[in-house]
Short mmCIF file of C-alpha atoms and ligand atoms in Angstrom, two decimals:
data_model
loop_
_atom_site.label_atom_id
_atom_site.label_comp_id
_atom_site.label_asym_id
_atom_site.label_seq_id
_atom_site.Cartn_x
_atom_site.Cartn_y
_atom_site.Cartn_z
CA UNK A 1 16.15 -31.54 2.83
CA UNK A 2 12.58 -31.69 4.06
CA UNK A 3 9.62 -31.39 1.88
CA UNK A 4 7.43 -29.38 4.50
CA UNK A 5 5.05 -26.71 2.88
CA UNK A 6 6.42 -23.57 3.23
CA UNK A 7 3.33 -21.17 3.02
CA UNK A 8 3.61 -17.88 1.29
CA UNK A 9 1.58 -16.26 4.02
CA UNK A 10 0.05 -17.77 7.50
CA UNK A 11 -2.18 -15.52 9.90
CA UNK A 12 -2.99 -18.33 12.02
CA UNK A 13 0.78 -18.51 14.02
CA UNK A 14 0.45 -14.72 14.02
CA UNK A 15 -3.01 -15.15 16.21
CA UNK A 16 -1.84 -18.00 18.15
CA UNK A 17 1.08 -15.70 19.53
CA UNK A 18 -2.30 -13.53 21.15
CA UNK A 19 -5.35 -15.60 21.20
CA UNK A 20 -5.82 -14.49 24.89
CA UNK A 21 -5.34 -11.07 24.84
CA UNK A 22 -7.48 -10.72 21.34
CA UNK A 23 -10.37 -12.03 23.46
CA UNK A 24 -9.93 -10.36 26.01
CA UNK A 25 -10.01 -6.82 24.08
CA UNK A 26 -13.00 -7.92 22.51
CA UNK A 27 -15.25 -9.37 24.85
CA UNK A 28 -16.00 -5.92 27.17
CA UNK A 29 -17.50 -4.81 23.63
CA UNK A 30 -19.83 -7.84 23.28
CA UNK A 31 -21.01 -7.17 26.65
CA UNK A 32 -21.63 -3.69 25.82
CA UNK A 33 -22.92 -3.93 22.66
CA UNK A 34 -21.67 -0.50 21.67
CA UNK A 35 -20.02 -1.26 18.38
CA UNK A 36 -20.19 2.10 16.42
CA UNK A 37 -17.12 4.55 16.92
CA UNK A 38 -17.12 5.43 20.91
CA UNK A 39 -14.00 4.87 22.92
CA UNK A 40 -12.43 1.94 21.08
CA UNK A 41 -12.42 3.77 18.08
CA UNK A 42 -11.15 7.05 19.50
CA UNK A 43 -8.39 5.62 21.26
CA UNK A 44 -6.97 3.17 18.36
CA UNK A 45 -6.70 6.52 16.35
CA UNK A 46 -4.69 8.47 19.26
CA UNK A 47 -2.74 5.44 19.48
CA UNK A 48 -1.70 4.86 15.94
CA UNK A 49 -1.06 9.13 15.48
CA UNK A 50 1.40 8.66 18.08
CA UNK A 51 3.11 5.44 17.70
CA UNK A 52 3.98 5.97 14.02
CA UNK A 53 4.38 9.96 14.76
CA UNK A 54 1.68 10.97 12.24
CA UNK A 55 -1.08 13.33 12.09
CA UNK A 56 -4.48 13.07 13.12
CA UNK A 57 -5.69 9.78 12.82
CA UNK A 58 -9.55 9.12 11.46
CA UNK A 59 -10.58 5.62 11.52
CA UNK A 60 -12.42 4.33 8.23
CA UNK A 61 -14.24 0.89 7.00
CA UNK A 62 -11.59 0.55 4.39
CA UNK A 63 -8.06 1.28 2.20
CA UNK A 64 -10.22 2.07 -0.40
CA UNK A 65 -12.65 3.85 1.39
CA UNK A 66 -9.64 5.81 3.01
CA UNK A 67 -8.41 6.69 -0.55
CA UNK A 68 -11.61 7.91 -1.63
CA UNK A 69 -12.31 9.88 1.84
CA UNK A 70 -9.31 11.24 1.41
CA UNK A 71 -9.56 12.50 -2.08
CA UNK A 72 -12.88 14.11 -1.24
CA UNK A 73 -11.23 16.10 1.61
CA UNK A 74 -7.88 16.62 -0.32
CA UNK A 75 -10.17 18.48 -3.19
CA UNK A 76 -11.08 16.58 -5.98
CA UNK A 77 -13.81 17.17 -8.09
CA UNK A 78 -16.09 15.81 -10.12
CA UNK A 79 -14.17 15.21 -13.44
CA UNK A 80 -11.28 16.03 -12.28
CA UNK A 81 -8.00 13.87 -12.92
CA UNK A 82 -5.32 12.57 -10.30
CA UNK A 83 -2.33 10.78 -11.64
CA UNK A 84 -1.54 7.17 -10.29
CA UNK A 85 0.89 4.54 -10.89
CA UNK A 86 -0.42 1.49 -13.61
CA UNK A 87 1.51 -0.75 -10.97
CA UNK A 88 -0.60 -1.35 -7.57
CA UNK A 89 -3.57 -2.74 -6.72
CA UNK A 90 -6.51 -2.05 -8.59
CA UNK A 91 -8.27 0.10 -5.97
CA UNK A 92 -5.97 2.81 -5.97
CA UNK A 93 -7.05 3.90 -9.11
CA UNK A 94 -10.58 2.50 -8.44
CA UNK A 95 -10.47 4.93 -5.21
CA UNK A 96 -10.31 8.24 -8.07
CA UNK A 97 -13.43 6.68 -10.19
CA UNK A 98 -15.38 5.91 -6.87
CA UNK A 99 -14.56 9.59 -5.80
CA UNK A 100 -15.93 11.05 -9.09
CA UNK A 101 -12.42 11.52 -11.10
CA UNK A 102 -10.72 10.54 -13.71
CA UNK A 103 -7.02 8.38 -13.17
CA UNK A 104 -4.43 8.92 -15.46
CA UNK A 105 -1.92 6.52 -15.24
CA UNK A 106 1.83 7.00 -15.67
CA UNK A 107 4.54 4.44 -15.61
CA UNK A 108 6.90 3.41 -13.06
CA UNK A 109 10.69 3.76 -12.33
CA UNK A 110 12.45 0.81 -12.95
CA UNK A 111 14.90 0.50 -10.24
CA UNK A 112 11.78 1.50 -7.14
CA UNK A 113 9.16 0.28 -8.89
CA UNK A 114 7.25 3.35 -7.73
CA UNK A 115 5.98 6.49 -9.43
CA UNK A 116 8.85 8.91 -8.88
CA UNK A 117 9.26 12.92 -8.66
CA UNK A 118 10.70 12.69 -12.11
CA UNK A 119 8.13 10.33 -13.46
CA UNK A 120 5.49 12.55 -12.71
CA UNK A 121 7.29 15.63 -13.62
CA UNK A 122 8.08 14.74 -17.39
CA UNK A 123 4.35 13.34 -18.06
CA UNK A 124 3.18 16.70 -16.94
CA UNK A 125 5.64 18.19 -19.46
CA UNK A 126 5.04 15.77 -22.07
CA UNK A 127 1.24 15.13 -21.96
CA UNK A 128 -0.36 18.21 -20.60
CA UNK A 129 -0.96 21.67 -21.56
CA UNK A 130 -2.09 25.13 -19.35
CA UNK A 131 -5.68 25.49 -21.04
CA UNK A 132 -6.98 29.12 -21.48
CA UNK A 133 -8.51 29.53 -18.14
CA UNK A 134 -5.01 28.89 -16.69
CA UNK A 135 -5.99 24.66 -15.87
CA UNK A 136 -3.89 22.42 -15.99
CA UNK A 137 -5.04 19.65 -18.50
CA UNK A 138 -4.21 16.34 -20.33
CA UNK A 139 -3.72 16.78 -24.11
CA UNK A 140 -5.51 13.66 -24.56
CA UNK A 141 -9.23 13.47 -23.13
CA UNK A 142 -8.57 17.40 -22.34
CA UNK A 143 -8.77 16.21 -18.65
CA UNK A 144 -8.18 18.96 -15.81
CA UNK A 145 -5.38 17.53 -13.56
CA UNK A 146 -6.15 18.01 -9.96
CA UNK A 147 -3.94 15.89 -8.01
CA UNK A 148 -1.01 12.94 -7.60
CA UNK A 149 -1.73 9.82 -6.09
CA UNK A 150 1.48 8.24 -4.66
CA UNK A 151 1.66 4.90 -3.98
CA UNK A 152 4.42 3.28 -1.04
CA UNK A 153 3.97 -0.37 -3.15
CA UNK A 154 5.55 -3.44 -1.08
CA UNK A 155 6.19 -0.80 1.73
CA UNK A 156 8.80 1.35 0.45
CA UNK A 157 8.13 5.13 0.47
CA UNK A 158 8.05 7.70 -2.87
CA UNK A 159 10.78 10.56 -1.72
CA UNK A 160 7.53 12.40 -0.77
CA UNK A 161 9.51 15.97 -0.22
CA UNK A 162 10.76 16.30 -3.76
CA UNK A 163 6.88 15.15 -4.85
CA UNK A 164 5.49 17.84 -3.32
CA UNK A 165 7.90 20.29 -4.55
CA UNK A 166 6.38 19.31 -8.20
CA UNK A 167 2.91 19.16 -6.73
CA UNK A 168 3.33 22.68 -5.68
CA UNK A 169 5.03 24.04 -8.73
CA UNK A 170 1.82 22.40 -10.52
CA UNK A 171 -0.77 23.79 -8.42
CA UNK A 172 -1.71 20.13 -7.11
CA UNK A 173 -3.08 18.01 -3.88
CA UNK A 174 -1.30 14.94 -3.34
CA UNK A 175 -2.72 12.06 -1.38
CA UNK A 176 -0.30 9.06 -0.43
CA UNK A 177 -1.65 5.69 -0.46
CA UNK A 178 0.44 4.01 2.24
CA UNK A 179 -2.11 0.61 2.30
CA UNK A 180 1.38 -1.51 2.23
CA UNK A 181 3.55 0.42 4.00
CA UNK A 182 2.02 1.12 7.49
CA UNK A 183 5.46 1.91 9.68
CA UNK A 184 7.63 3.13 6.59
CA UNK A 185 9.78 6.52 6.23
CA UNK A 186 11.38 7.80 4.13
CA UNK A 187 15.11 9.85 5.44
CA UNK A 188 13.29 9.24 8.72
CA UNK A 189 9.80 10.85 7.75
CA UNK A 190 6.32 8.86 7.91
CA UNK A 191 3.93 9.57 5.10
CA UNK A 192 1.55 12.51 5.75
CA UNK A 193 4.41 15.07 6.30
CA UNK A 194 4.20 16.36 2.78
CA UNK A 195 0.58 15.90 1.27
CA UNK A 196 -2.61 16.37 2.23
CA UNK A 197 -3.86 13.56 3.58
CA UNK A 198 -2.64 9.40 3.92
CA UNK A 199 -4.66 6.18 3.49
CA UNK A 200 -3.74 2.82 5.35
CA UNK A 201 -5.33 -0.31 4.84
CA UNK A 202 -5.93 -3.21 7.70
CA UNK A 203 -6.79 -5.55 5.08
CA UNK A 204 -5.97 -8.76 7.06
CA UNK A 205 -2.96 -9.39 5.31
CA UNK A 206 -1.58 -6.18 5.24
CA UNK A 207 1.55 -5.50 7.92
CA UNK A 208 -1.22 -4.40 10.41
CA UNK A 209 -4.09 -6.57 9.79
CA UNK A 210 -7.59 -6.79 10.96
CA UNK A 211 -9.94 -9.04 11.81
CA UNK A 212 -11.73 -8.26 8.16
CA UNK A 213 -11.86 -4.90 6.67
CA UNK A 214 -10.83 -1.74 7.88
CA UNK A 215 -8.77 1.71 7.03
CA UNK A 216 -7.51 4.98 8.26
CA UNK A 217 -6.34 8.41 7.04
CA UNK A 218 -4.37 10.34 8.80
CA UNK A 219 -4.07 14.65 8.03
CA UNK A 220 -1.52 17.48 9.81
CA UNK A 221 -4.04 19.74 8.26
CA UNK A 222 -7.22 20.12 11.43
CA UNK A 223 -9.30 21.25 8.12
CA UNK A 224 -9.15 18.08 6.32
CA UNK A 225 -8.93 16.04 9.35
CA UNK A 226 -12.55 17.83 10.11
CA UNK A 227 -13.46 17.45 6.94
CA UNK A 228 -12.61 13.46 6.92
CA UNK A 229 -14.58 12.76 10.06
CA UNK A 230 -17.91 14.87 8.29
CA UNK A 231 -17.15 12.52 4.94
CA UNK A 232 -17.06 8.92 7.05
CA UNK A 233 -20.85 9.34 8.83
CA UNK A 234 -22.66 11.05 5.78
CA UNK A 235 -21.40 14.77 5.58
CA UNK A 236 -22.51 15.42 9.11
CA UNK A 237 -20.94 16.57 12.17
CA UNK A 238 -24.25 17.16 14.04
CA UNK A 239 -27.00 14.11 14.52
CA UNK A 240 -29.21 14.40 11.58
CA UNK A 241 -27.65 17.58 10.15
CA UNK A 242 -26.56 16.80 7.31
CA UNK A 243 -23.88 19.35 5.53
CA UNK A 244 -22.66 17.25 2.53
CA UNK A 245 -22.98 13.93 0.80
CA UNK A 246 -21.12 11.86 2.81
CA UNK A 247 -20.77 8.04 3.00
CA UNK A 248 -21.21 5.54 5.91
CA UNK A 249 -16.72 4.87 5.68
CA UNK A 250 -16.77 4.08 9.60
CA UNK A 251 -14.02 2.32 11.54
CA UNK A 252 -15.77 -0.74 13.38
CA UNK A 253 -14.99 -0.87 16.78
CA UNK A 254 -14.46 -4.16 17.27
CA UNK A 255 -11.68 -3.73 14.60
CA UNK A 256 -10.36 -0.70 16.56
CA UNK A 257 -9.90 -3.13 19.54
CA UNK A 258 -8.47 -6.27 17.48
CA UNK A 259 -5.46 -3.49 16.06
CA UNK A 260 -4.70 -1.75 19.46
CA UNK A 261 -3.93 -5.37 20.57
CA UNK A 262 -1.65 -5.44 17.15
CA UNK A 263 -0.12 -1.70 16.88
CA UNK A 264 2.18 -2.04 19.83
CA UNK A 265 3.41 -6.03 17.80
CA UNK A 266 4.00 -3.80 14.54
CA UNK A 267 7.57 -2.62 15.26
CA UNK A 268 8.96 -5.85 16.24
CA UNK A 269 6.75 -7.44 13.15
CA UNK A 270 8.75 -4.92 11.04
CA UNK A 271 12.30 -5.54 12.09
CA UNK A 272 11.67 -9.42 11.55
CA UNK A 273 10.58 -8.33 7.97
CA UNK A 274 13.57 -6.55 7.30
CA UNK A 275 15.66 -9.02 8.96
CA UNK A 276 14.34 -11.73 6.72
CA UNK A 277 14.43 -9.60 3.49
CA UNK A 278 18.19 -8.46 4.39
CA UNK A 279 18.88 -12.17 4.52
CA UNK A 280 17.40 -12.75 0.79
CA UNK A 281 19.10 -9.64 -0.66
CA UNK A 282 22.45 -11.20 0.97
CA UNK A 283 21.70 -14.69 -0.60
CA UNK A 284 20.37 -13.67 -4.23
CA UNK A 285 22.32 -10.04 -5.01
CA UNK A 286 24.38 -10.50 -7.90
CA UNK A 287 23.12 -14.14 -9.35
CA UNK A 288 22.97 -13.91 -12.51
CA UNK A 289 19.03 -13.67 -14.05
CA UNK A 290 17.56 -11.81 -10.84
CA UNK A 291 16.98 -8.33 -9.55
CA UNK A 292 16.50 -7.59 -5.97
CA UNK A 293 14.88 -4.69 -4.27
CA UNK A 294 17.22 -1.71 -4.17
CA UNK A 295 17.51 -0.86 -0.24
CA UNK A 296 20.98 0.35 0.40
CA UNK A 297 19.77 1.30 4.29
CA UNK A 298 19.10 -2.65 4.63
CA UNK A 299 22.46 -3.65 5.01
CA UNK A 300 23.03 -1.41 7.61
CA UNK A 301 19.58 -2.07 9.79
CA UNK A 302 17.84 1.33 9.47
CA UNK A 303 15.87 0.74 6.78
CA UNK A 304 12.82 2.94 6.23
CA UNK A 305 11.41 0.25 3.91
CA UNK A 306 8.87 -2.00 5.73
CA UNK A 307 8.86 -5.01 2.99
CA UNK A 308 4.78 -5.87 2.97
CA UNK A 309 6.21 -7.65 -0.14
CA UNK A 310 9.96 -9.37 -0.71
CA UNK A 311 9.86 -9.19 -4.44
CA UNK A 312 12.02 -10.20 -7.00
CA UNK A 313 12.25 -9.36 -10.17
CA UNK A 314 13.25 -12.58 -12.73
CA UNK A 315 14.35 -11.21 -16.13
CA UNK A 316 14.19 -13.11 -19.21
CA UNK A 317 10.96 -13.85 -20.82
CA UNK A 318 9.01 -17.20 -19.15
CA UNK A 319 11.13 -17.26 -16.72
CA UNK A 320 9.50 -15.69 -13.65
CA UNK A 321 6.90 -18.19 -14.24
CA UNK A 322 8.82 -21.01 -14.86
CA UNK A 323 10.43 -20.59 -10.93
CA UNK A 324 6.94 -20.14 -9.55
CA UNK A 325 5.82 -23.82 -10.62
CA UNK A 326 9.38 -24.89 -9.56
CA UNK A 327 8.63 -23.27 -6.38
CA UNK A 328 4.93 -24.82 -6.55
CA UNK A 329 6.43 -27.77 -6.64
CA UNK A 330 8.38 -28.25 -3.92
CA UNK A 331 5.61 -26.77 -1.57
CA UNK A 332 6.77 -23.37 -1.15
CA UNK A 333 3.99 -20.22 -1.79
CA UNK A 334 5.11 -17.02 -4.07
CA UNK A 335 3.07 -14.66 -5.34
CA UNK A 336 2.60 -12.06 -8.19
CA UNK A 337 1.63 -8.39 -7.15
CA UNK A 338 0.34 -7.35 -9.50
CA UNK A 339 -0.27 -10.00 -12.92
CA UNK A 340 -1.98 -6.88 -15.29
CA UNK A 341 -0.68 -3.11 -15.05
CA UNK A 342 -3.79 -1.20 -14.46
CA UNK A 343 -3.94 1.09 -17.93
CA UNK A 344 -4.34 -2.49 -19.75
CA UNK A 345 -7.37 -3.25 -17.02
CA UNK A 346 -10.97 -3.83 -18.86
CA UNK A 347 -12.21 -1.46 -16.04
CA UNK A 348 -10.53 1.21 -17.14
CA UNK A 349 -10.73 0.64 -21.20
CA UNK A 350 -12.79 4.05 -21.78
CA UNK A 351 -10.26 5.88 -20.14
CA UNK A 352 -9.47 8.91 -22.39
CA UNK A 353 -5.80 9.60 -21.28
CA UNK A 354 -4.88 6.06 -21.80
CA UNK A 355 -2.57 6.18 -24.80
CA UNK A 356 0.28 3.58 -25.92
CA UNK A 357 2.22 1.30 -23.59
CA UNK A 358 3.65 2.07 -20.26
CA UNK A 359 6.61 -0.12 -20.91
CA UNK A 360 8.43 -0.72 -17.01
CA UNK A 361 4.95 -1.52 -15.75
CA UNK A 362 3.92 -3.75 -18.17
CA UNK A 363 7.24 -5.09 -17.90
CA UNK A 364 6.81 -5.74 -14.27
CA UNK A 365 4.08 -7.38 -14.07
CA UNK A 366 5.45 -10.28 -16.59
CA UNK A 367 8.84 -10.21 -14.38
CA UNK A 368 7.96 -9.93 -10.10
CA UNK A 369 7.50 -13.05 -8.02
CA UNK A 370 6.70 -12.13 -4.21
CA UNK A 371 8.63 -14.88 -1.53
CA UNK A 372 7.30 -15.29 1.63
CA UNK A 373 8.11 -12.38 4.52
CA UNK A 374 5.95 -12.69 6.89
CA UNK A 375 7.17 -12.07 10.33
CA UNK A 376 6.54 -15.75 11.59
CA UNK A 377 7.97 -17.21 9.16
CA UNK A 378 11.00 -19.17 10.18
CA UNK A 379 14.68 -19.13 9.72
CA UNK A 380 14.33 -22.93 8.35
CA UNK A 381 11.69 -22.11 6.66
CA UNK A 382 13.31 -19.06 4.37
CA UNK A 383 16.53 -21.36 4.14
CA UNK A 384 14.10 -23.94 1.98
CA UNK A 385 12.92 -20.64 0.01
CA UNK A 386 16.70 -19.38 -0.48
CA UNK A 387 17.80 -23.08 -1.53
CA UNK A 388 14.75 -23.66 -4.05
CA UNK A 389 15.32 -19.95 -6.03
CA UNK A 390 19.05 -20.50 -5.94
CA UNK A 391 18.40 -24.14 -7.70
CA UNK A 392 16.12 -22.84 -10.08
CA UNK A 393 18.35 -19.74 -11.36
CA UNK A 394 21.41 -22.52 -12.00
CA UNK A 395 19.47 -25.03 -13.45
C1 PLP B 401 -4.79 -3.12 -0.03
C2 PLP B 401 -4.61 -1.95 -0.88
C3 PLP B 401 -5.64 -1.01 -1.09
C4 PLP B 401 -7.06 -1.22 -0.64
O1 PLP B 401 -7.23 -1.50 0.68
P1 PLP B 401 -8.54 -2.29 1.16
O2 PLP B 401 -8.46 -2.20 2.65
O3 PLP B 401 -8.43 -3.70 0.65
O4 PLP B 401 -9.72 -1.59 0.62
C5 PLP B 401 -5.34 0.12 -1.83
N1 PLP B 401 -4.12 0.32 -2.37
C6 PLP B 401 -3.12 -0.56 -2.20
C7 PLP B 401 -1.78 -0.25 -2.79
C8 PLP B 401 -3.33 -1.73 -1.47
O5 PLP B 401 -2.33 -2.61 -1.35
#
């Protein structure tokens, strides 16, 4: 077998496929020199509403600043707490401290890896109490709970209609972060359909990736939708009126143009990413050591789940790492999303709801290994990937 690097993640075949047309888009803007919001902008958020069949669509400079856009418009408060998973990326919980709140992090299911309906719904039982003025706080830190933070981690989706039903019967806003899982559903629904508001990130290595940094929300609700577009040019909807503090969380539109070129790419990007992660899940299910992701739709090609991340889990302590220099070794690129649960994060250490260990998460993190997905990747290629894990979990 060939010793060729197999990369865990290459941009540079995906902009090789449209190096023409990516210049083209962007040129007429150069020439211009409009590069705030304008047309670009407006129609990259018309186009994304409809081709995923979401809600309105408001362009932002960020995930993160979508996430913290979004929990501005959803509600939240200054001192306020929204619950979040300990396992994502750091900025989802960073999003709730940038907005002014407080996260309070629960663990994860074992078998999604996601914060789940019933997750959420016996740490409300179990750590919070209806204060005398009828709020909802924690019992530790005495922190009013205000909303639930979802997370869609390697693009699969939280059953978002049974969230809401707890959200509801709690008196709380939910806002989704969907930054891996542009594309998903969930029973056939996008994000957005039950909360208040969704955040995407086009982080360039996300599944729809920018030429640097950019974002959007998307709302069903016109009030929050408004309210998103005053939040993104400093709380005003009127040139030098200013009605709120607001931030500067614009889309650029250069960026606008660089992902219209990629939107109408996504859906066949997606199918080659399920494709690929149907053909792991065929070669690894049931060896001995390893868990793969749970996607029973998979098999049968309708799979809601848009894998931003094929991850395995590798039980057995040392072992995870002990395939990733294996891996390393033979040239082939893994990953670990995410190394340190967020509750155990130095940024967070004066948290006053943190409280004893959030065992699956902290398990996680010492037992996922990412493999390379990405939709150029090639058949030969993942047949070197398959053939390295399958060495390492008999040897
Ligand atoms: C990427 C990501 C973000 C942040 O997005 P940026 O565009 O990098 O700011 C937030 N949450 C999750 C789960 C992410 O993966």
């Amino acid at each position: 077998m060939t010793n060729i690097p197999v990369p865990f993640f290459d941009l540079t075949r995906q902009f090789s496929s449209m190096e023409g047309e990516m210049l083209a888009a962007v040129v007429p803007l150069f020439r211009s020199q409009q590069f705030i919001l304008g047309e670009a902008v407006s129609s990259f958020e018309e186009a994304f509403s409809k081709t995923l069949g979401v809600g309105r669509s408001i362009g932002v400079s960020s995930g993160t600043d979508a996430l913290v856009v979004a929990l501005l418009a959803a509600g939240l408060r200054p001192g306020q707490g929204v619950l979040v998973p300990s396992f994502t990326f750091f900025a989802t919980a960073g999003a709730v401290v940038l907005a002014g709140g407080v996260p309070i992090f629960v663990d994860v299911d074992p078998a999604s890896y996601l914060m789940t309906p019933r997750i959420v719904e016996d740490f409300l039982g179990r750590e919070t109490a209806v204060s005398g003025h009828g709020s909802l706080r924690t019992r530790r830190g005495e922190i009013p709970v205000a909303g639930l933070l979802p997370v869609h981690l390697y693009g699969r989706m939280v059953d978002m209609e049974a969230l809401s039903g707890v959200a509801q019967r709690h008196g709380l806003f939910v806002v989704e972060d969907a930054c891996q899982s542009v594309g998903a559903t969930f029973q056939g629904r996008p994000p957005g359909v039950f909360s208040q508001a969704v955040a995407y990130s086009f982080f360039p290595t996300k599944n729809l990736g920018a030429a640097g940094d950019a974002g959007m929300i998307t709302a069903n609700d016109p009030a929050i939708a408004d309210h998103c577009l005053r939040l993104r040019v400093h709380g005003s909807r009127k040139r030098y009126e200013h009605e709120e503090m607001g931030m500067n969380a614009r889309l650029d539109a250069l960026q606008a143009r660089v992902l219209s070129v990629k939107l109408s790419r996504l859906d066949g990007w997606t199918r080659r990413r399920q494709e690929l992660a149907r053909r792991y899940n065929e070669s690894f299910s049931g060896l001995p050591g390893v868990t793969v992701p749970v996607d029973p739709e998979l098999a049968g090609g309708r799979s809601g789940h848009v894998y931003h991340q094929y991850t395995l889990r590798v039980l057995r302590e040392g072992r995870r790492d002990r395939m990733r220099a294996f891996l390393s070794e033979r040239s082939i690129g893994s990953e670990v999303y995410y190394p340190i649960p967020l509750h155990c994060q130095k940024a967070f250490s004066d948290n006053p709801t943190i409280h004893g260990p959030l065992s699956v998460s902290e398990a996680l993190s010492r037992e996922v290994v990412s493999l390379p997905v990405f939709p150029e990747l090639t058949d030969e290629e993942q047949e070197r990937v398959i053939g390295a894990v399958r060495d390492v979990l008999s040897s």
